[in-house]
DNA sequence: GTTACTGCAAAAACTTTGCATTATT
DNA sequence: AATAATGCAAAGTTTTTGCAGTAAC
């Protein structure tokens, strides 16, 4: 058994993430925790985020700028996201056909696909009308 | 005019990249340049890679581990890649349908799509048979 | 002789790690 | 008391920036 358990701060972080509709970076979570007066260190944030990931309680993707951002998704199975580049709000993409597409394309080129990243960035409905 | 020009090292970097079939990171390019006895600094590598990108002479994507990697692509228009996670070899994906798919999916969710990333990671033909 | 490029060092930003201290059981 | 979690500081990585020196035109 390689899995570490959720700790006090782990649950608090999970709550914080699950209340939010946007992807948050570890740094943002750290700041929010400090705002909420939890005397938590950044290292703990990173360590507990890893535990949450290992237990599939949250999802992580890479932002456009390259940092890892976290969110709790409704779908438990593999999926992708549309992310607003203005407000950060994201929605899950529920299109199984794309999984077949990646497999088909990879195989056509002689590759055995193991993994893929698909992210769509744009403006959400609210952020389109200023 | 905001574009900087290609310099002596820029051309050498472009040659190095165009001779390679795999995506290279700035750090790898730096090492290869030093191996070839060019007394070039890492900062210059980064600065000239940016110039090469601005002039669309090379393409860049993010690797699985998050660092930016560079390659000269045959296709000049927007496209995606399958990348071997063992040897690094990549192939360009020539499927216009996926562009329509991302637009359609984003719009269905109320988003105005601006940008997207699609990368497939796996094992290439040679790396499948050890 | 100006202008632009480069090297070096320093800094910035994100993340990981080591270790002494503190909390949990 | 033993075990595990935490905070802090330090270090690791990738990338950017400032500036003095050098090359290019």
mmCIF file of C-alpha atoms (C1' of nucleotides) in Angstrom:
data_model
loop_
_atom_site.group_PDB
_atom_site.id
_atom_site.type_symbol
_atom_site.label_atom_id
_atom_site.label_comp_id
_atom_site.label_asym_id
_atom_site.label_seq_id
_atom_site.Cartn_x
_atom_site.Cartn_y
_atom_site.Cartn_z
ATOM 1 C CA UNK A 1 0.000 0.000 0.000
ATOM 2 C CA UNK A 2 1.677 3.120 -1.210
ATOM 3 C CA UNK A 3 -1.119 5.539 -0.508
ATOM 4 C CA UNK A 4 -0.842 8.142 2.182
ATOM 5 C CA UNK A 5 -3.923 9.126 4.050
ATOM 6 C CA UNK A 6 -5.803 12.366 3.963
ATOM 7 C CA UNK A 7 -4.884 14.580 6.893
ATOM 8 C CA UNK A 8 -6.657 17.434 8.645
ATOM 9 C CA UNK A 9 -5.305 19.923 6.121
ATOM 10 C CA UNK A 10 -6.035 17.520 3.281
ATOM 11 C CA UNK A 11 -9.748 17.619 4.063
ATOM 12 C CA UNK A 12 -9.738 21.388 4.391
ATOM 13 C CA UNK A 13 -8.006 21.710 1.036
ATOM 14 C CA UNK A 14 -10.517 19.311 -0.485
ATOM 15 C CA UNK A 15 -13.387 21.398 0.877
ATOM 16 C CA UNK A 16 -11.865 24.562 -0.465
ATOM 17 C CA UNK A 17 -11.386 23.014 -3.897
ATOM 18 C CA UNK A 18 -14.833 21.461 -4.014
ATOM 19 C CA UNK A 19 -16.466 24.801 -3.234
ATOM 20 C CA UNK A 20 -14.767 26.407 -6.182
ATOM 21 C CA UNK A 21 -15.904 26.273 -9.776
ATOM 22 C CA UNK A 22 -12.503 27.194 -11.149
ATOM 23 C CA UNK A 23 -9.173 25.470 -11.361
ATOM 24 C CA UNK A 24 -6.852 26.648 -8.607
ATOM 25 C CA UNK A 25 -3.097 26.507 -8.445
ATOM 26 C CA UNK A 26 -1.267 25.309 -5.350
ATOM 27 C CA UNK A 27 -0.156 28.868 -4.747
ATOM 28 C CA UNK A 28 -3.714 30.167 -4.929
ATOM 29 C CA UNK A 29 -4.879 27.476 -2.545
ATOM 30 C CA UNK A 30 -2.070 28.446 -0.193
ATOM 31 C CA UNK A 31 -3.157 32.093 -0.235
ATOM 32 C CA UNK A 32 -6.810 31.206 0.304
ATOM 33 C CA UNK A 33 -5.879 28.987 3.223
ATOM 34 C CA UNK A 34 -3.874 31.804 4.785
ATOM 35 C CA UNK A 35 -6.796 34.194 4.231
ATOM 36 C CA UNK A 36 -8.935 31.708 6.114
ATOM 37 C CA UNK A 37 -6.344 31.837 8.903
ATOM 38 C CA UNK A 38 -5.096 28.289 8.563
ATOM 39 C CA UNK A 39 -1.414 28.410 9.493
ATOM 40 C CA UNK A 40 -0.490 25.971 6.771
ATOM 41 C CA UNK A 41 2.752 25.787 4.845
ATOM 42 C CA UNK A 42 3.117 25.602 1.111
ATOM 43 C CA UNK A 43 4.864 22.244 1.327
ATOM 44 C CA UNK A 44 1.845 20.750 3.036
ATOM 45 C CA UNK A 45 -0.401 22.078 0.282
ATOM 46 C CA UNK A 46 1.696 20.348 -2.354
ATOM 47 C CA UNK A 47 1.951 17.152 -0.332
ATOM 48 C CA UNK A 48 -1.764 16.916 0.345
ATOM 49 C CA UNK A 49 -2.674 17.832 -3.241
ATOM 50 C CA UNK A 50 -0.639 14.817 -4.261
ATOM 51 C CA UNK A 51 -2.544 12.626 -1.818
ATOM 52 C CA UNK A 52 -5.844 13.967 -3.128
ATOM 53 C CA UNK A 53 -4.719 13.182 -6.658
ATOM 54 C CA UNK A 54 -3.573 9.677 -5.722
ATOM 55 C CA UNK A 55 -7.005 9.015 -4.272
ATOM 56 C CA UNK A 56 -8.709 10.497 -7.320
ATOM 57 C CA UNK A 57 -10.538 13.024 -5.188
ATOM 58 C CA UNK A 58 -9.462 15.902 -7.401
ATOM 59 C CA UNK A 59 -8.270 16.387 -10.958
ATOM 60 C CA UNK A 60 -5.277 18.304 -12.211
ATOM 61 C CA UNK A 61 -4.356 19.812 -15.532
ATOM 62 C CA UNK A 62 -1.682 22.196 -16.713
ATOM 63 C CA UNK A 63 -2.654 25.798 -17.253
ATOM 64 C CA UNK A 64 -1.704 27.710 -20.375
ATOM 65 C CA UNK A 65 1.240 29.171 -18.514
ATOM 66 C CA UNK A 66 2.422 25.750 -17.427
ATOM 67 C CA UNK A 67 1.553 25.562 -13.761
ATOM 68 C CA UNK A 68 -0.490 22.690 -12.413
ATOM 69 C CA UNK A 69 -4.033 23.624 -11.483
ATOM 70 C CA UNK A 70 -6.557 21.605 -9.490
ATOM 71 C CA UNK A 71 -10.297 21.166 -9.424
ATOM 72 C CA UNK A 72 -12.863 18.680 -8.251
ATOM 73 C CA UNK A 73 -14.715 17.272 -11.228
ATOM 74 C CA UNK A 74 -18.160 15.777 -11.383
ATOM 75 C CA UNK A 75 -17.138 13.104 -13.816
ATOM 76 C CA UNK A 76 -15.017 10.420 -12.246
ATOM 77 C CA UNK A 77 -13.948 8.903 -15.539
ATOM 78 C CA UNK A 78 -11.445 10.331 -17.986
ATOM 79 C CA UNK A 79 -12.534 13.606 -19.557
ATOM 80 C CA UNK A 80 -11.398 17.029 -20.754
ATOM 81 C CA UNK A 81 -12.146 20.717 -20.167
ATOM 82 C CA UNK A 82 -13.060 24.021 -21.710
ATOM 83 C CA UNK A 83 -11.470 26.757 -19.625
ATOM 84 C CA UNK A 84 -12.224 30.471 -19.646
ATOM 85 C CA UNK A 85 -9.004 32.418 -20.052
ATOM 86 C CA UNK A 86 -10.578 35.455 -18.446
ATOM 87 C CA UNK A 87 -12.368 34.240 -15.316
ATOM 88 C CA UNK A 88 -10.965 30.722 -15.098
ATOM 89 C CA UNK A 89 -14.342 29.007 -15.028
ATOM 90 C CA UNK A 90 -14.280 25.587 -16.613
ATOM 91 C CA UNK A 91 -16.688 23.003 -17.887
ATOM 92 C CA UNK A 92 -16.215 19.332 -18.390
ATOM 93 C CA UNK A 93 -16.380 17.907 -21.884
ATOM 94 C CA UNK A 94 -18.518 14.804 -22.150
ATOM 95 C CA UNK A 95 -17.706 13.512 -25.598
ATOM 96 C CA UNK A 96 -16.576 9.914 -25.706
ATOM 97 C CA UNK A 97 -15.996 10.088 -29.444
ATOM 98 C CA UNK A 98 -12.810 12.071 -28.893
ATOM 99 C CA UNK A 99 -11.243 9.165 -27.042
ATOM 100 C CA UNK A 100 -11.890 6.923 -30.003
ATOM 101 C CA UNK A 101 -10.495 9.593 -32.276
ATOM 102 C CA UNK A 102 -7.185 9.817 -30.391
ATOM 103 C CA UNK A 103 -6.820 6.036 -30.414
ATOM 104 C CA UNK A 104 -7.585 5.834 -34.114
ATOM 105 C CA UNK A 105 -5.215 8.664 -35.051
ATOM 106 C CA UNK A 106 -2.366 7.312 -32.939
ATOM 107 C CA UNK A 107 -2.712 3.813 -34.349
ATOM 108 C CA UNK A 108 -2.865 5.091 -37.904
ATOM 109 C CA UNK A 109 0.547 6.664 -37.303
ATOM 110 C CA UNK A 110 1.907 3.475 -35.755
ATOM 111 C CA UNK A 111 1.758 4.624 -32.159
ATOM 112 C CA UNK A 112 0.425 2.793 -29.141
ATOM 113 C CA UNK A 113 -1.340 5.615 -27.325
ATOM 114 C CA UNK A 114 -0.933 5.757 -23.572
ATOM 115 C CA UNK A 115 -2.034 9.215 -22.640
ATOM 116 C CA UNK A 116 -3.244 12.459 -24.132
ATOM 117 C CA UNK A 117 -3.985 16.027 -23.214
ATOM 118 C CA UNK A 118 -6.865 17.970 -24.678
ATOM 119 C CA UNK A 119 -7.768 21.398 -23.379
ATOM 120 C CA UNK A 120 -9.825 24.115 -24.994
ATOM 121 C CA UNK A 121 -9.242 27.706 -23.912
ATOM 122 C CA UNK A 122 -11.617 30.540 -24.683
ATOM 123 C CA UNK A 123 -14.114 32.959 -23.233
ATOM 124 C CA UNK A 124 -17.128 31.747 -21.343
ATOM 125 C CA UNK A 125 -20.602 33.142 -21.947
ATOM 126 C CA UNK A 126 -20.330 35.869 -19.285
ATOM 127 C CA UNK A 127 -16.873 36.948 -20.338
ATOM 128 C CA UNK A 128 -17.888 37.381 -23.980
ATOM 129 C CA UNK A 129 -20.037 40.456 -23.266
ATOM 130 C CA UNK A 130 -18.202 43.276 -21.512
ATOM 131 C CA UNK B 1 7.409 46.289 -35.999
ATOM 132 C CA UNK B 2 7.947 44.248 -32.918
ATOM 133 C CA UNK B 3 9.857 41.380 -34.447
ATOM 134 C CA UNK B 4 13.487 40.885 -33.703
ATOM 135 C CA UNK B 5 15.686 39.435 -36.364
ATOM 136 C CA UNK B 6 17.364 36.092 -36.507
ATOM 137 C CA UNK B 7 20.983 36.339 -35.404
ATOM 138 C CA UNK B 8 24.034 34.168 -36.057
ATOM 139 C CA UNK B 9 23.117 31.896 -33.167
ATOM 140 C CA UNK B 10 19.492 31.938 -34.220
ATOM 141 C CA UNK B 11 20.377 30.336 -37.538
ATOM 142 C CA UNK B 12 22.603 27.769 -35.886
ATOM 143 C CA UNK B 13 19.834 26.863 -33.451
ATOM 144 C CA UNK B 14 17.389 26.612 -36.344
ATOM 145 C CA UNK B 15 19.770 24.266 -38.185
ATOM 146 C CA UNK B 16 20.182 22.129 -35.113
ATOM 147 C CA UNK B 17 16.428 21.904 -34.612
ATOM 148 C CA UNK B 18 15.676 21.216 -38.268
ATOM 149 C CA UNK B 19 18.167 18.344 -38.336
ATOM 150 C CA UNK B 20 16.401 16.671 -35.437
ATOM 151 C CA UNK B 21 13.335 14.526 -35.657
ATOM 152 C CA UNK B 22 12.457 14.953 -32.012
ATOM 153 C CA UNK B 23 11.237 17.803 -29.869
ATOM 154 C CA UNK B 24 14.089 19.400 -27.943
ATOM 155 C CA UNK B 25 13.970 21.501 -24.813
ATOM 156 C CA UNK B 26 15.908 24.746 -24.513
ATOM 157 C CA UNK B 27 18.222 23.032 -22.068
ATOM 158 C CA UNK B 28 18.901 20.183 -24.493
ATOM 159 C CA UNK B 29 19.597 22.633 -27.277
ATOM 160 C CA UNK B 30 21.964 24.464 -24.961
ATOM 161 C CA UNK B 31 23.878 21.255 -24.223
ATOM 162 C CA UNK B 32 24.047 20.262 -27.876
ATOM 163 C CA UNK B 33 25.351 23.697 -28.777
ATOM 164 C CA UNK B 34 28.066 23.413 -26.148
ATOM 165 C CA UNK B 35 28.956 19.935 -27.418
ATOM 166 C CA UNK B 36 29.380 21.486 -30.844
ATOM 167 C CA UNK B 37 31.697 24.030 -29.207
ATOM 168 C CA UNK B 38 29.511 27.070 -29.707
ATOM 169 C CA UNK B 39 30.213 29.300 -26.699
ATOM 170 C CA UNK B 40 26.594 30.292 -26.395
ATOM 171 C CA UNK B 41 24.718 31.204 -23.244
ATOM 172 C CA UNK B 42 21.406 29.789 -22.129
ATOM 173 C CA UNK B 43 19.780 33.208 -22.230
ATOM 174 C CA UNK B 44 20.606 33.529 -25.906
ATOM 175 C CA UNK B 45 19.035 30.146 -26.578
ATOM 176 C CA UNK B 46 15.794 31.250 -24.952
ATOM 177 C CA UNK B 47 15.847 34.626 -26.676
ATOM 178 C CA UNK B 48 16.471 33.199 -30.113
ATOM 179 C CA UNK B 49 13.934 30.402 -29.650
ATOM 180 C CA UNK B 50 11.391 33.143 -29.043
ATOM 181 C CA UNK B 51 12.435 34.884 -32.250
ATOM 182 C CA UNK B 52 12.157 31.626 -34.167
ATOM 183 C CA UNK B 53 8.679 31.126 -32.736
ATOM 184 C CA UNK B 54 7.614 34.689 -33.561
ATOM 185 C CA UNK B 55 8.663 34.115 -37.138
ATOM 186 C CA UNK B 56 6.907 30.747 -37.243
ATOM 187 C CA UNK B 57 10.109 28.980 -38.163
ATOM 188 C CA UNK B 58 9.663 26.406 -35.408
ATOM 189 C CA UNK B 59 6.818 25.018 -33.334
ATOM 190 C CA UNK B 60 6.604 24.565 -29.591
ATOM 191 C CA UNK B 61 4.509 22.398 -27.348
ATOM 192 C CA UNK B 62 4.603 21.456 -23.694
ATOM 193 C CA UNK B 63 6.064 18.106 -22.782
ATOM 194 C CA UNK B 64 4.353 15.730 -20.384
ATOM 195 C CA UNK B 65 6.567 17.054 -17.598
ATOM 196 C CA UNK B 66 5.645 20.630 -18.407
ATOM 197 C CA UNK B 67 8.716 22.065 -20.050
ATOM 198 C CA UNK B 68 8.471 23.719 -23.429
ATOM 199 C CA UNK B 69 9.942 21.694 -26.270
ATOM 200 C CA UNK B 70 10.703 22.803 -29.816
ATOM 201 C CA UNK B 71 10.705 21.247 -33.263
ATOM 202 C CA UNK B 72 10.537 22.287 -36.859
ATOM 203 C CA UNK B 73 7.331 21.007 -38.408
ATOM 204 C CA UNK B 74 6.551 20.267 -42.013
ATOM 205 C CA UNK B 75 3.055 21.621 -41.766
ATOM 206 C CA UNK B 76 2.950 25.383 -41.539
ATOM 207 C CA UNK B 77 -0.696 25.529 -40.562
ATOM 208 C CA UNK B 78 -2.148 24.672 -37.162
ATOM 209 C CA UNK B 79 -1.794 21.012 -36.241
ATOM 210 C CA UNK B 80 -1.100 18.560 -33.422
ATOM 211 C CA UNK B 81 1.300 15.760 -32.527
ATOM 212 C CA UNK B 82 1.714 12.179 -31.416
ATOM 213 C CA UNK B 83 4.849 11.948 -29.317
ATOM 214 C CA UNK B 84 6.773 8.842 -28.279
ATOM 215 C CA UNK B 85 7.356 8.904 -24.542
ATOM 216 C CA UNK B 86 10.321 6.594 -24.913
ATOM 217 C CA UNK B 87 12.442 7.965 -27.756
ATOM 218 C CA UNK B 88 10.787 11.348 -28.202
ATOM 219 C CA UNK B 89 10.044 10.898 -31.887
ATOM 220 C CA UNK B 90 6.915 12.691 -32.990
ATOM 221 C CA UNK B 91 4.555 12.778 -35.918
ATOM 222 C CA UNK B 92 2.234 15.489 -37.060
ATOM 223 C CA UNK B 93 -1.472 14.851 -37.011
ATOM 224 C CA UNK B 94 -3.242 15.869 -40.188
ATOM 225 C CA UNK B 95 -6.891 15.688 -39.218
ATOM 226 C CA UNK B 96 -8.842 18.859 -39.845
ATOM 227 C CA UNK B 97 -11.983 17.344 -38.362
ATOM 228 C CA UNK B 98 -10.613 17.801 -34.858
ATOM 229 C CA UNK B 99 -10.532 21.563 -35.283
ATOM 230 C CA UNK B 100 -14.220 21.527 -36.124
ATOM 231 C CA UNK B 101 -14.827 19.267 -33.149
ATOM 232 C CA UNK B 102 -13.185 21.647 -30.668
ATOM 233 C CA UNK B 103 -15.169 24.591 -32.062
ATOM 234 C CA UNK B 104 -18.405 22.666 -31.897
ATOM 235 C CA UNK B 105 -17.822 21.392 -28.357
ATOM 236 C CA UNK B 106 -16.779 24.793 -27.029
ATOM 237 C CA UNK B 107 -19.782 26.518 -28.541
ATOM 238 C CA UNK B 108 -22.154 23.904 -27.241
ATOM 239 C CA UNK B 109 -20.908 24.791 -23.743
ATOM 240 C CA UNK B 110 -21.277 28.506 -24.393
ATOM 241 C CA UNK B 111 -17.594 29.224 -24.887
ATOM 242 C CA UNK B 112 -15.940 31.244 -27.605
ATOM 243 C CA UNK B 113 -12.892 29.107 -28.306
ATOM 244 C CA UNK B 114 -9.612 30.906 -28.828
ATOM 245 C CA UNK B 115 -7.010 28.247 -28.466
ATOM 246 C CA UNK B 116 -6.572 24.588 -27.677
ATOM 247 C CA UNK B 117 -3.935 22.009 -26.935
ATOM 248 C CA UNK B 118 -4.104 18.440 -28.129
ATOM 249 C CA UNK B 119 -1.193 16.081 -27.665
ATOM 250 C CA UNK B 120 -1.130 12.309 -27.789
ATOM 251 C CA UNK B 121 1.626 10.493 -25.925
ATOM 252 C CA UNK B 122 2.472 6.851 -26.458
ATOM 253 C CA UNK B 123 5.005 4.441 -27.879
ATOM 254 C CA UNK B 124 6.089 4.614 -31.500
ATOM 255 C CA UNK B 125 6.368 1.517 -33.667
ATOM 256 C CA UNK B 126 10.057 0.852 -32.880
ATOM 257 C CA UNK B 127 9.621 1.401 -29.162
ATOM 258 C CA UNK B 128 6.742 -1.082 -28.942
ATOM 259 C CA UNK B 129 8.968 -4.104 -29.585
ATOM 260 C CA UNK B 130 11.880 -4.445 -27.195
ATOM 261 C "C1'" DG C 1 30.069 55.131 -34.139
ATOM 262 C "C1'" DT C 2 25.458 53.432 -33.309
ATOM 263 C "C1'" DT C 3 22.654 49.866 -32.778
ATOM 264 C "C1'" DA C 4 21.810 45.282 -31.701
ATOM 265 C "C1'" DC C 5 23.250 40.852 -29.755
ATOM 266 C "C1'" DT C 6 25.406 38.145 -26.155
ATOM 267 C "C1'" DG C 7 27.218 36.291 -21.690
ATOM 268 C "C1'" DC C 8 26.964 36.254 -17.103
ATOM 269 C "C1'" DA C 9 24.865 36.573 -12.958
ATOM 270 C "C1'" DA C 10 20.911 37.364 -10.517
ATOM 271 C "C1'" DA C 11 16.162 36.859 -9.967
ATOM 272 C "C1'" DA C 12 11.570 35.027 -10.529
ATOM 273 C "C1'" DA C 13 8.289 31.414 -10.260
ATOM 274 C "C1'" DC C 14 6.782 26.829 -9.221
ATOM 275 C "C1'" DT C 15 7.725 22.671 -6.905
ATOM 276 C "C1'" DT C 16 10.305 19.256 -4.060
ATOM 277 C "C1'" DT C 17 13.062 17.737 -0.190
ATOM 278 C "C1'" DG C 18 15.457 17.350 4.489
ATOM 279 C "C1'" DC C 19 15.008 17.772 9.008
ATOM 280 C "C1'" DA C 20 13.680 19.324 13.482
ATOM 281 C "C1'" DT C 21 9.262 20.089 15.710
ATOM 282 C "C1'" DT C 22 4.554 19.174 16.589
ATOM 283 C "C1'" DA C 23 0.340 16.609 16.384
ATOM 284 C "C1'" DT C 24 -1.984 12.211 16.228
ATOM 285 C "C1'" DT C 25 -3.011 7.511 17.882
ATOM 286 C "C1'" DA D 1 5.832 6.184 23.284
ATOM 287 C "C1'" DA D 2 5.738 5.400 18.466
ATOM 288 C "C1'" DT D 3 4.265 7.025 14.151
ATOM 289 C "C1'" DA D 4 2.967 10.297 10.980
ATOM 290 C "C1'" DA D 5 2.205 15.152 9.569
ATOM 291 C "C1'" DT D 6 3.836 19.787 9.400
ATOM 292 C "C1'" DG D 7 6.627 24.184 8.963
ATOM 293 C "C1'" DC D 8 10.528 26.198 7.596
ATOM 294 C "C1'" DA D 9 14.329 26.813 4.979
ATOM 295 C "C1'" DA D 10 17.044 25.258 1.384
ATOM 296 C "C1'" DA D 11 17.556 23.519 -3.016
ATOM 297 C "C1'" DG D 12 16.088 22.052 -7.687
ATOM 298 C "C1'" DT D 13 14.193 23.472 -12.339
ATOM 299 C "C1'" DT D 14 12.901 26.119 -15.946
ATOM 300 C "C1'" DT D 15 12.724 30.583 -17.735
ATOM 301 C "C1'" DT D 16 13.368 35.710 -17.654
ATOM 302 C "C1'" DT D 17 15.807 40.017 -16.968
ATOM 303 C "C1'" DG D 18 19.499 43.701 -16.258
ATOM 304 C "C1'" DC D 19 23.589 45.254 -17.600
ATOM 305 C "C1'" DA D 20 28.218 45.607 -19.115
ATOM 306 C "C1'" DG D 21 30.896 44.064 -22.912
ATOM 307 C "C1'" DT D 22 31.183 42.617 -27.677
ATOM 308 C "C1'" DA D 23 29.951 42.120 -32.382
ATOM 309 C "C1'" DA D 24 27.572 43.842 -36.435
ATOM 310 C "C1'" DC D 25 26.408 47.273 -39.693
#
